[in-house]
mmCIF file of C-alpha atoms in Angstrom:
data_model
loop_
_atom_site.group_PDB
_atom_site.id
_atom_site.type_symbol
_atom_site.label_atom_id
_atom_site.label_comp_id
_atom_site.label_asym_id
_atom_site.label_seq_id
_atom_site.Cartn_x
_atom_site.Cartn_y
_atom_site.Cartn_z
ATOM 1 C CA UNK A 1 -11.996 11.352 38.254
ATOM 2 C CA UNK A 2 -12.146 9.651 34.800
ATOM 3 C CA UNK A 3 -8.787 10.410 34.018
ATOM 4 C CA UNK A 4 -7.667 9.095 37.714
ATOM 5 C CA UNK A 5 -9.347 5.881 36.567
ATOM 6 C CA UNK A 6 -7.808 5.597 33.353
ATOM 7 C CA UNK A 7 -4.655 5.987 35.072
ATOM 8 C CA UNK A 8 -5.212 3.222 37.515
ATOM 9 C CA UNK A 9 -5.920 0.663 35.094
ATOM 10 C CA UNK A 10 -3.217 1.535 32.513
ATOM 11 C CA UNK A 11 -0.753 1.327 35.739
ATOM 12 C CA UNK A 12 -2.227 -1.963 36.158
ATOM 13 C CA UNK A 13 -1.764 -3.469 32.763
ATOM 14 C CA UNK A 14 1.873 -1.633 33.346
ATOM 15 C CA UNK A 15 2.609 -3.766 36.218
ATOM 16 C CA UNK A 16 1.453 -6.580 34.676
ATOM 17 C CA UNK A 17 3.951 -6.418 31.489
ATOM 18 C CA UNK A 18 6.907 -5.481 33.832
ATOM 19 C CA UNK A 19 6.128 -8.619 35.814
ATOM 20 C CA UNK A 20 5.860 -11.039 33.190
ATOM 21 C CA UNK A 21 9.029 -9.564 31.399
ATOM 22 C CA UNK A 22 10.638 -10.061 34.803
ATOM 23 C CA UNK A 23 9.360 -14.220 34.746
ATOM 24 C CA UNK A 24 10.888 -13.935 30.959
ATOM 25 C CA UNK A 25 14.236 -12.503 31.832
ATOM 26 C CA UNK A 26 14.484 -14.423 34.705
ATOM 27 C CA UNK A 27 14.038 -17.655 33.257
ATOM 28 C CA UNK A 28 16.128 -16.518 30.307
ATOM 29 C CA UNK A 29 18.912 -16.633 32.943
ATOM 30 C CA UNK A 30 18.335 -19.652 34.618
ATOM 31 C CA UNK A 31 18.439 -21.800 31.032
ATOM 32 C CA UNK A 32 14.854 -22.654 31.637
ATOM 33 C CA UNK A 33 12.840 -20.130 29.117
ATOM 34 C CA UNK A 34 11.579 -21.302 25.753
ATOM 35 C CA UNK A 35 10.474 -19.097 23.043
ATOM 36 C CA UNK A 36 7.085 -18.029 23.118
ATOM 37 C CA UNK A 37 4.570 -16.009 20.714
ATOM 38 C CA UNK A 38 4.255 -13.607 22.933
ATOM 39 C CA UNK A 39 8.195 -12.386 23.904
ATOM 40 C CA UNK A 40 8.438 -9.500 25.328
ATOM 41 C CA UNK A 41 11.751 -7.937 23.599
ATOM 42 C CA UNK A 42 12.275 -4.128 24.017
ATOM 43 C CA UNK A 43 10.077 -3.354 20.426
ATOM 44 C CA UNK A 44 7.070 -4.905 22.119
ATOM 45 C CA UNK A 45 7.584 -3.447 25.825
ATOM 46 C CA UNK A 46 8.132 0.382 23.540
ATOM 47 C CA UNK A 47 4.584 -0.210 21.844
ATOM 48 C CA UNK A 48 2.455 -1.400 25.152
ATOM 49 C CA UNK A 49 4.357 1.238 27.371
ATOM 50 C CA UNK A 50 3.299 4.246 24.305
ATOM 51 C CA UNK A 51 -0.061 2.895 23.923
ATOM 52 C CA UNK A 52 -0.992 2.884 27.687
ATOM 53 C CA UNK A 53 0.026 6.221 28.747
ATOM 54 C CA UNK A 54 0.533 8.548 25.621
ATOM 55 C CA UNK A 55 3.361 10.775 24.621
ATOM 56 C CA UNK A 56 3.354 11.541 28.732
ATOM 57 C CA UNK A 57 6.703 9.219 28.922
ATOM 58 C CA UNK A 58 9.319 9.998 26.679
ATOM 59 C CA UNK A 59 11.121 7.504 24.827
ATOM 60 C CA UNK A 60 14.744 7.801 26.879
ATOM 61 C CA UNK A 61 12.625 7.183 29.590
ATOM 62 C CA UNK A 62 10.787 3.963 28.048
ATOM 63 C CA UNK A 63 14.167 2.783 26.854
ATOM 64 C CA UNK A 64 16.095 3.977 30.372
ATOM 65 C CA UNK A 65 13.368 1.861 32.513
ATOM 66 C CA UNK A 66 13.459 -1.270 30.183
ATOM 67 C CA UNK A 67 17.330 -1.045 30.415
ATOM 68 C CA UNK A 68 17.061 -1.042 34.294
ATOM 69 C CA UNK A 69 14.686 -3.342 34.500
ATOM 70 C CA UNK A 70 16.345 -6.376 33.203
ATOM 71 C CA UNK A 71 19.715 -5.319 34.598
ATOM 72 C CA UNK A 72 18.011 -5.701 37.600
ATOM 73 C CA UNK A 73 15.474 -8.148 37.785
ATOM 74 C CA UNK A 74 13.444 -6.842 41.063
ATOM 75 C CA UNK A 75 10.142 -5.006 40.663
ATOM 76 C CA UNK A 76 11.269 -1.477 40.398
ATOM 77 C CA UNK A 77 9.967 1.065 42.466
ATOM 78 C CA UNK A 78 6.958 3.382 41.063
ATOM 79 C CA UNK A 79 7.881 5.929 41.822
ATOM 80 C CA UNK A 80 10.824 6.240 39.302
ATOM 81 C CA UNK A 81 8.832 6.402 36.370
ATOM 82 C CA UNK A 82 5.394 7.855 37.805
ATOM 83 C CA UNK A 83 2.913 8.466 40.715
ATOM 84 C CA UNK A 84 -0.112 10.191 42.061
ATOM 85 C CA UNK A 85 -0.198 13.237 44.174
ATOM 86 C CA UNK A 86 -3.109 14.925 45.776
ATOM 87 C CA UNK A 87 -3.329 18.878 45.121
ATOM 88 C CA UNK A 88 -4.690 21.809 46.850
ATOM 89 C CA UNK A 89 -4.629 23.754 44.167
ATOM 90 C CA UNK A 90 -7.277 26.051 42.679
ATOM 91 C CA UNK A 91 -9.317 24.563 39.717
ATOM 92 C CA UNK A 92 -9.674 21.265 38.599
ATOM 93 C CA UNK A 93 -6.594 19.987 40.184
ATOM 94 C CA UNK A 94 -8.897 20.727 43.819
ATOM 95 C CA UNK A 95 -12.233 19.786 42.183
ATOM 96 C CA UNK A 96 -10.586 15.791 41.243
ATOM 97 C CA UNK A 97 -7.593 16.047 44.353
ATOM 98 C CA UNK A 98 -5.732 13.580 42.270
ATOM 99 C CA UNK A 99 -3.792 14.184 38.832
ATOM 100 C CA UNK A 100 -1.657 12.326 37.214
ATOM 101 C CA UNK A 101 2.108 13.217 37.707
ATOM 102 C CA UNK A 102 5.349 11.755 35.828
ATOM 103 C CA UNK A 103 8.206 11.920 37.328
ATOM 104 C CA UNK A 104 10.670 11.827 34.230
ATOM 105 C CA UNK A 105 14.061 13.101 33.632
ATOM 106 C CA UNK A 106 14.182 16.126 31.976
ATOM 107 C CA UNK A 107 17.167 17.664 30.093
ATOM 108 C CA UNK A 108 16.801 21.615 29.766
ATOM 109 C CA UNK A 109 18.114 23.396 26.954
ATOM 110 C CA UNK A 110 20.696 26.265 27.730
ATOM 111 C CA UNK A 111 20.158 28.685 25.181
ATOM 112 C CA UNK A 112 23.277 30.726 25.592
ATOM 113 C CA UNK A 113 25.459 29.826 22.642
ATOM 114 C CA UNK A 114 28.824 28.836 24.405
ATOM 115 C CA UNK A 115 27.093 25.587 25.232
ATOM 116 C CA UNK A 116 26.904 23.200 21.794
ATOM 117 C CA UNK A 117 23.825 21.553 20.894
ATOM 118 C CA UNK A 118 23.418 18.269 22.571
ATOM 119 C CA UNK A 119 25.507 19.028 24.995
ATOM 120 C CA UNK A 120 24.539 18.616 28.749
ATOM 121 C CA UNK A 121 26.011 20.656 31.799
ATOM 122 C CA UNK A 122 27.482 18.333 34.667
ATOM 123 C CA UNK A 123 28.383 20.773 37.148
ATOM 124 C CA UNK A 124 27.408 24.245 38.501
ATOM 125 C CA UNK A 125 28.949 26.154 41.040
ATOM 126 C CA UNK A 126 28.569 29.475 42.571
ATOM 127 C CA UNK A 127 31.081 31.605 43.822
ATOM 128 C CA UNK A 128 29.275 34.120 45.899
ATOM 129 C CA UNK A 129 32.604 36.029 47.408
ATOM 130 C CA UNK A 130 33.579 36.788 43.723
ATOM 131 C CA UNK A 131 30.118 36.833 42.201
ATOM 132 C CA UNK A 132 30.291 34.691 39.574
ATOM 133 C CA UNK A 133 29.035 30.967 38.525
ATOM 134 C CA UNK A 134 30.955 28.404 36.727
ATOM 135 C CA UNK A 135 29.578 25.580 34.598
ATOM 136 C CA UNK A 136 30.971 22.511 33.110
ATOM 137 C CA UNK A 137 29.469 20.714 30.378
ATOM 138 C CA UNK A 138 30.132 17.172 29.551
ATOM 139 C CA UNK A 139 31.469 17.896 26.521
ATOM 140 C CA UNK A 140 34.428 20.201 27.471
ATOM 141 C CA UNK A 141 32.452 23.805 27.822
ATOM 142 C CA UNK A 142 33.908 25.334 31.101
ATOM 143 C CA UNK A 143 32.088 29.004 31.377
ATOM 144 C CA UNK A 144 32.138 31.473 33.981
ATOM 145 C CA UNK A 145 28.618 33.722 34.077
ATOM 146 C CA UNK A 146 29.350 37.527 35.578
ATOM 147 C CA UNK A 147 29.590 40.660 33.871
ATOM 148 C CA UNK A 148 31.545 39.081 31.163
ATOM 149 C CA UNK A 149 31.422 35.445 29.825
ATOM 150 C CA UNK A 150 34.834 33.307 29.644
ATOM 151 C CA UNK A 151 34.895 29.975 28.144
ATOM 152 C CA UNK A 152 37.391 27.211 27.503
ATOM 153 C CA UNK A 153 37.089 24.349 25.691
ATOM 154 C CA UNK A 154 38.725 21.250 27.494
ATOM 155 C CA UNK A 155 40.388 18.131 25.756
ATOM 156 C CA UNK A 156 38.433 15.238 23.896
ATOM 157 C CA UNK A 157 37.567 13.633 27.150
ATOM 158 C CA UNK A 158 33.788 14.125 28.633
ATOM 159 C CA UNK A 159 34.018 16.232 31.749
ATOM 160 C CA UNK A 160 32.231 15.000 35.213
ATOM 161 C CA UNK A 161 32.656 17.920 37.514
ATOM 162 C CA UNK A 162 34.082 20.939 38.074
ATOM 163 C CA UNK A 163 34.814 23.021 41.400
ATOM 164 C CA UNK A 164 36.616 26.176 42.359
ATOM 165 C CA UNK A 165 40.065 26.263 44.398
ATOM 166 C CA UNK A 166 39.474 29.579 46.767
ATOM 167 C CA UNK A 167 43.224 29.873 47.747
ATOM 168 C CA UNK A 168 44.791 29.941 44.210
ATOM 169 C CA UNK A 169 41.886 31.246 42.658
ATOM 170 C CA UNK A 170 41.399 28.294 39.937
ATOM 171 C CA UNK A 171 38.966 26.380 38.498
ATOM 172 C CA UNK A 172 39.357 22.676 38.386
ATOM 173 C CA UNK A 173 37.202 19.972 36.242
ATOM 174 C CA UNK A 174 38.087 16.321 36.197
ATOM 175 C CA UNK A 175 37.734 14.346 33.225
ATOM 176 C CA UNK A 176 37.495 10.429 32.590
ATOM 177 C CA UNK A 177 41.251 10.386 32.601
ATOM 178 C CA UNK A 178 42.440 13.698 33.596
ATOM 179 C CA UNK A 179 42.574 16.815 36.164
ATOM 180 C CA UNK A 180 41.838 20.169 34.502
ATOM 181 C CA UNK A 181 42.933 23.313 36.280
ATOM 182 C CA UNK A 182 42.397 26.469 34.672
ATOM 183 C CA UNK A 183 43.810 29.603 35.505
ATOM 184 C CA UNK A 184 40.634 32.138 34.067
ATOM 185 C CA UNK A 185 42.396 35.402 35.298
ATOM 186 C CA UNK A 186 45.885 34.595 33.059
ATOM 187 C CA UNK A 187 46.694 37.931 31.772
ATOM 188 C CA UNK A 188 49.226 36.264 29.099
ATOM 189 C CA UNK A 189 46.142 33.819 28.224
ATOM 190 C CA UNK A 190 42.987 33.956 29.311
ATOM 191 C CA UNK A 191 42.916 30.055 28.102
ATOM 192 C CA UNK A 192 45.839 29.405 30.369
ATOM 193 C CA UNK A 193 44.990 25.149 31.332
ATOM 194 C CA UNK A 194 46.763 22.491 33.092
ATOM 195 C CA UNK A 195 46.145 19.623 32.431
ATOM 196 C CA UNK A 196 47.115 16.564 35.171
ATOM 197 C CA UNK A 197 47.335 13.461 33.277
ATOM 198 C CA UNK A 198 47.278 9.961 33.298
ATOM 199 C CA UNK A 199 44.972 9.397 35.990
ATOM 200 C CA UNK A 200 44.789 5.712 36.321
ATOM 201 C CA UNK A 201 40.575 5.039 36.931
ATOM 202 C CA UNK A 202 37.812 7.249 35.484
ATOM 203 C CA UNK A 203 37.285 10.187 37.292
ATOM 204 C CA UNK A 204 33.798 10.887 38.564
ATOM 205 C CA UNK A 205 33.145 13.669 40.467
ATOM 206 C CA UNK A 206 35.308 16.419 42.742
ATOM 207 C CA UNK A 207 35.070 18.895 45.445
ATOM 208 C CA UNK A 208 37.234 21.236 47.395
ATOM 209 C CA UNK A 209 38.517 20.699 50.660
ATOM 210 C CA UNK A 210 37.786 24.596 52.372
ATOM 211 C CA UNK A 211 39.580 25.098 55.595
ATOM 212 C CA UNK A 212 40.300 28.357 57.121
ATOM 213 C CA UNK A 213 44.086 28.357 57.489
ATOM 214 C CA UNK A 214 44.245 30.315 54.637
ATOM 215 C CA UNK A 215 47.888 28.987 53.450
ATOM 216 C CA UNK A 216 48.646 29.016 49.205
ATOM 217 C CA UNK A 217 47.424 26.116 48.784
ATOM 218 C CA UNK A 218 44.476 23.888 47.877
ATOM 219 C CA UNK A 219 43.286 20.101 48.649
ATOM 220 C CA UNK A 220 40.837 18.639 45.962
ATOM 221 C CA UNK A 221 39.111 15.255 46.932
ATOM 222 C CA UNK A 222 38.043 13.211 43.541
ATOM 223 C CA UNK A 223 36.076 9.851 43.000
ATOM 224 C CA UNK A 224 36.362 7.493 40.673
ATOM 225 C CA UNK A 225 34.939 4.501 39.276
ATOM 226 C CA UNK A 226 36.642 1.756 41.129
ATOM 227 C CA UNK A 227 35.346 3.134 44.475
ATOM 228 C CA UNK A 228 38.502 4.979 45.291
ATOM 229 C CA UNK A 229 38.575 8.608 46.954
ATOM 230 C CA UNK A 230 41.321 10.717 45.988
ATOM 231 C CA UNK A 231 43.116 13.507 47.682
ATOM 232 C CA UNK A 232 45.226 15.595 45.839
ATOM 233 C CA UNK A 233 47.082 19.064 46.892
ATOM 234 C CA UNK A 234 48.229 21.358 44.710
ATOM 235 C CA UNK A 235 50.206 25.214 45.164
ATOM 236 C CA UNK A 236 50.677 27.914 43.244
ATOM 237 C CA UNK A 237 54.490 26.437 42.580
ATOM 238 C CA UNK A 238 53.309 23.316 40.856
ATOM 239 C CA UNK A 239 52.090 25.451 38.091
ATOM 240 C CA UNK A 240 55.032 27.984 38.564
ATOM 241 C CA UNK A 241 57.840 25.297 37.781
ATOM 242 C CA UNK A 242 58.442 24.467 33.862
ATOM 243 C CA UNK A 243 57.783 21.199 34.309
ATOM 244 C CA UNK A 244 54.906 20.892 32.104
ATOM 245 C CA UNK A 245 55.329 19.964 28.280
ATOM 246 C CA UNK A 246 53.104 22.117 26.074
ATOM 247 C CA UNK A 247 51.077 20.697 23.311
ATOM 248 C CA UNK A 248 51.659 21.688 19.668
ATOM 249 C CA UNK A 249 48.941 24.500 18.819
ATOM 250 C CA UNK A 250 47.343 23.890 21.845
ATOM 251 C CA UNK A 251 46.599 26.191 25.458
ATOM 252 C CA UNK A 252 46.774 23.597 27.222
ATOM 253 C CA UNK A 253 49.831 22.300 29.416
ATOM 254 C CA UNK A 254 50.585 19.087 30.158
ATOM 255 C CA UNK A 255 51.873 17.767 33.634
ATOM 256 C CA UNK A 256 53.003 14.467 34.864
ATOM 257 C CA UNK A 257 50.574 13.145 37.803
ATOM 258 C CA UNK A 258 53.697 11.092 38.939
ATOM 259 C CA UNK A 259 54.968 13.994 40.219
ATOM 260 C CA UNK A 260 52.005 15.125 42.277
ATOM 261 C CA UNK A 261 51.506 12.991 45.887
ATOM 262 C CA UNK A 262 48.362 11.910 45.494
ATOM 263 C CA UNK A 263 46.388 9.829 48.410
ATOM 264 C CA UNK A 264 44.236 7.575 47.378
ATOM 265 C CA UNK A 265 42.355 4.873 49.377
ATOM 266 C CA UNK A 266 39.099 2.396 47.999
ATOM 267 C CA UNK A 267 36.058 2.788 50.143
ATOM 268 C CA UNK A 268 33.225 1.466 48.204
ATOM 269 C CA UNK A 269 32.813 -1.620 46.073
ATOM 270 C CA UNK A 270 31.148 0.880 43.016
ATOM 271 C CA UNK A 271 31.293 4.037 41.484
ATOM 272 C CA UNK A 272 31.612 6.644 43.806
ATOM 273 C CA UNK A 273 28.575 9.240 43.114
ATOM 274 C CA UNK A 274 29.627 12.400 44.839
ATOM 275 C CA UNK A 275 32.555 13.178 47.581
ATOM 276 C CA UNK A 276 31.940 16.482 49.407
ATOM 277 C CA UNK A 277 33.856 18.341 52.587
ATOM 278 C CA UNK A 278 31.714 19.647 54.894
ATOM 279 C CA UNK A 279 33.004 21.999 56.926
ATOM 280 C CA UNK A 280 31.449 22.293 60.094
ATOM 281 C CA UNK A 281 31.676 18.609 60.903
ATOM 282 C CA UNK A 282 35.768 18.762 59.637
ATOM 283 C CA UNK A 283 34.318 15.436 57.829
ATOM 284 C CA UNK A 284 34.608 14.503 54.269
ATOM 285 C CA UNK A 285 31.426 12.691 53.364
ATOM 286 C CA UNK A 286 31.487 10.173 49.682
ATOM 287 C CA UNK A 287 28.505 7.726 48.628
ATOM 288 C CA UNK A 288 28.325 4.737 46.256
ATOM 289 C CA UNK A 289 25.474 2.610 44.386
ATOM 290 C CA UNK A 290 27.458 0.081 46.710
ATOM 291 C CA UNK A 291 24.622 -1.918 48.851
ATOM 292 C CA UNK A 292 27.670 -2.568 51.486
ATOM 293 C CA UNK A 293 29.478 0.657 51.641
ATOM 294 C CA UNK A 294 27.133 3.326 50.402
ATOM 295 C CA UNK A 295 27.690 6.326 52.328
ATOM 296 C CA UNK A 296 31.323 6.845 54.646
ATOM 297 C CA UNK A 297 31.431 10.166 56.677
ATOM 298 C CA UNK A 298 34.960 10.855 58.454
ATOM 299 C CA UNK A 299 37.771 12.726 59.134
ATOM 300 C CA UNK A 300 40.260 13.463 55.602
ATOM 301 C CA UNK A 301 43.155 11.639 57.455
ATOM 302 C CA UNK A 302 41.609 8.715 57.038
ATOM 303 C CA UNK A 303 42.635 8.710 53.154
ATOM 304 C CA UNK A 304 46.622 8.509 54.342
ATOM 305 C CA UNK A 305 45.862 6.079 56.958
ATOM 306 C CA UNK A 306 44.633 2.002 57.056
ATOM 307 C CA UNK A 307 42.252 2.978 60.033
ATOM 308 C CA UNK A 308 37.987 1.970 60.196
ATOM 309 C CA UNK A 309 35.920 4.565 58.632
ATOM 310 C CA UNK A 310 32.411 5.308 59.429
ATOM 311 C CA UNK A 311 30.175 3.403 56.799
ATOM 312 C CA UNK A 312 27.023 2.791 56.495
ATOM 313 C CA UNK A 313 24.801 0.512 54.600
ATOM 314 C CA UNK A 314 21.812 1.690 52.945
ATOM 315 C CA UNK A 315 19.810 -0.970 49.815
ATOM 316 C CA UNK A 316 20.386 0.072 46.283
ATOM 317 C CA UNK A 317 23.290 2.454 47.936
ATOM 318 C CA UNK A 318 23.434 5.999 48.052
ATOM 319 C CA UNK A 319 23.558 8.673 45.234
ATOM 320 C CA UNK A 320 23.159 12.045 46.351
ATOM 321 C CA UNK A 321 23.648 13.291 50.220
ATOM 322 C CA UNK A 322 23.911 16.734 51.616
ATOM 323 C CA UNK A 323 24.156 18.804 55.513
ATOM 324 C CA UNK A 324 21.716 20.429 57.169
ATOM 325 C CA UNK A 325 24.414 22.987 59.793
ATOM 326 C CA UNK A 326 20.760 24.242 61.090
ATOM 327 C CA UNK A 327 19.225 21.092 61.522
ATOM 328 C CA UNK A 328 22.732 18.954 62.096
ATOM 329 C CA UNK A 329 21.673 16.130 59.714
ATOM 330 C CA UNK A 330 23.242 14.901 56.960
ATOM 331 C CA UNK A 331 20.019 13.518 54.055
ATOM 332 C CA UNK A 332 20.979 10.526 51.776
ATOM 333 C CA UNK A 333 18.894 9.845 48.430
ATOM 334 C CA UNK A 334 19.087 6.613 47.047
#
């Protein structure tokens, strides 16, 4: 109970110091703020933030919510930083029913040493017909985890998702600039990469189309940071053709996007967070930060067409959203 009280009124002092850095910044805007003793610069909000609540918040978190804060000068919500909870637990967590939680970001180490130190993985996906799992890191580690591991190591550019094409039986990654598809079963090279390049915007997540007609060939649909949605299809005979230019000392080869047909239409006003096919609703589904246009749910022909999508507008926008087939809802988390 004493530590729920301590809690209480360091949150309080919290809000407090957010709220007057808020008047501060938002003055500072307007032309209207003069200097003060007490200025509340980033050194000062560190100090007060450590001295309230401990070692509890980390310091990319301290220096993550200050950042956010004055980019965006409403109150923030809570719950982003920290909250209470009430257990039913065993132990003292029943005996007080309240304990204090933080609800930080955490990065967790992966000790297997294909991944480099400070490093951070930015996709994971598991292929349960062939029994394996692929990860991408941002720095250019593309592994596959079954009996054996493979790994690749991409180009310079940070990596921002990776997928696999089921038809041709590659993996694909997209890059800030590029499309990486990587043929892991290559008996001539088990490094064997394309490499689709230049891609006008930066590329910020990808999925797979998956349809059932079961023909050679594979759609990918791609985000970037303009708000545009990509489609892009690709056959075994686009890797087949020698129209790629290989790179001195290098496994990687190089081919022109110009001569790929790739669809492209802008449905948010932001970066586009996540684009995803789901299957049982024949629907593509991509969200946004975009206030406006945050979330758009419809059918994939309406990236080759000028037609009305479905959008909806959610505060803040969206940044992560996923279907229920059991339930038939699709959640949005903002």
């Amino acid at each position: 109970a004493l530590e729920s009280l301590d809690f209480k009124t360091a949150l309080e002092q919290f809000q407090k110091l957010v709220e007057k850095m808020i008047i501060q910044k938002t003055k500072e805007k307007s032309g209207l703020y003069t200097e003060e003793d007490d200025e509340i610069d980033y050194d000062k909000f560190y100090k007060t933030t450590r001295a309230l609540f401990g070692s509890a918040v980390k310091d990319h978190n301290i220096q993550a919510f200050f950042r956010k804060t004055i980019n965006n000068l409403d109150m923030p919500d809570w719950l982003e930083i920290f909250g209470c909870f009430t257990g039913e637990g065993d132990g003292l967590l029943s005996q007080s029913k309240e304990s204090m939680v933080f609800l930080v970001s955490e990065k967790k180490q992966i000790t297997d040493s294909v991944v480099k130190r400070k490093d951070m993985i930015k996709g994971i996906v598991k292929v349960s017909h062939l029994d394996f799992t692929i990860t991408a890191s941002q720095k250019g580690v593309i592994t596959i985890f079954n009996n054996q591991v493979i790994l690749i190591q991409t180009d310079t550019a940070w990596i921002t998702g990776c997928d696999f094409l089921p038809q041709l039986k590659y993996v694909v990654a997209v890059t800030e600039s590029t499309v990486v598809v990587w043929d892991y079963k290559s008996e001539e090279n088990k490094n064997n990469c394309y490499v689709i390049k230049p891609m006008k915007n930066c590329l910020l997540c990808v999925c797979t189309v998956t349809t059932s007609d079961h023909q050679p060939k594979d759609s990918i649909l791609m985000g970037d940071d303009k708000g545009y949605v990509y489609l892009l299809t690709i056959t075994s005979d686009d890797f087949i053709m020698k129209q790629y230019k290989a790179e001195k000392e290098s496994q990687f080869r190089i081919l022109d996007s110009e001569n790929f047909n790739i669809l492209k239409r802008k449905l948010h006003d932001d970066w586009v967070g996540k684009v995803k096919y789901i299957s049982a609703l024949k629907c593509f589904g991509s969200c946004s930060s975009d206030s406006l246009r945050s979330f758009v749910l419809d059918d994939i022909k309406r990236l080759e067409d000028n037609l009305p999508v479905r959008e909806f507008s959610v505060p803040r926008g969206v940044n992560a959203f996923t279907y229920c087939g059991k339930a038939k809802v699709i959640v949005t988390g903002g």
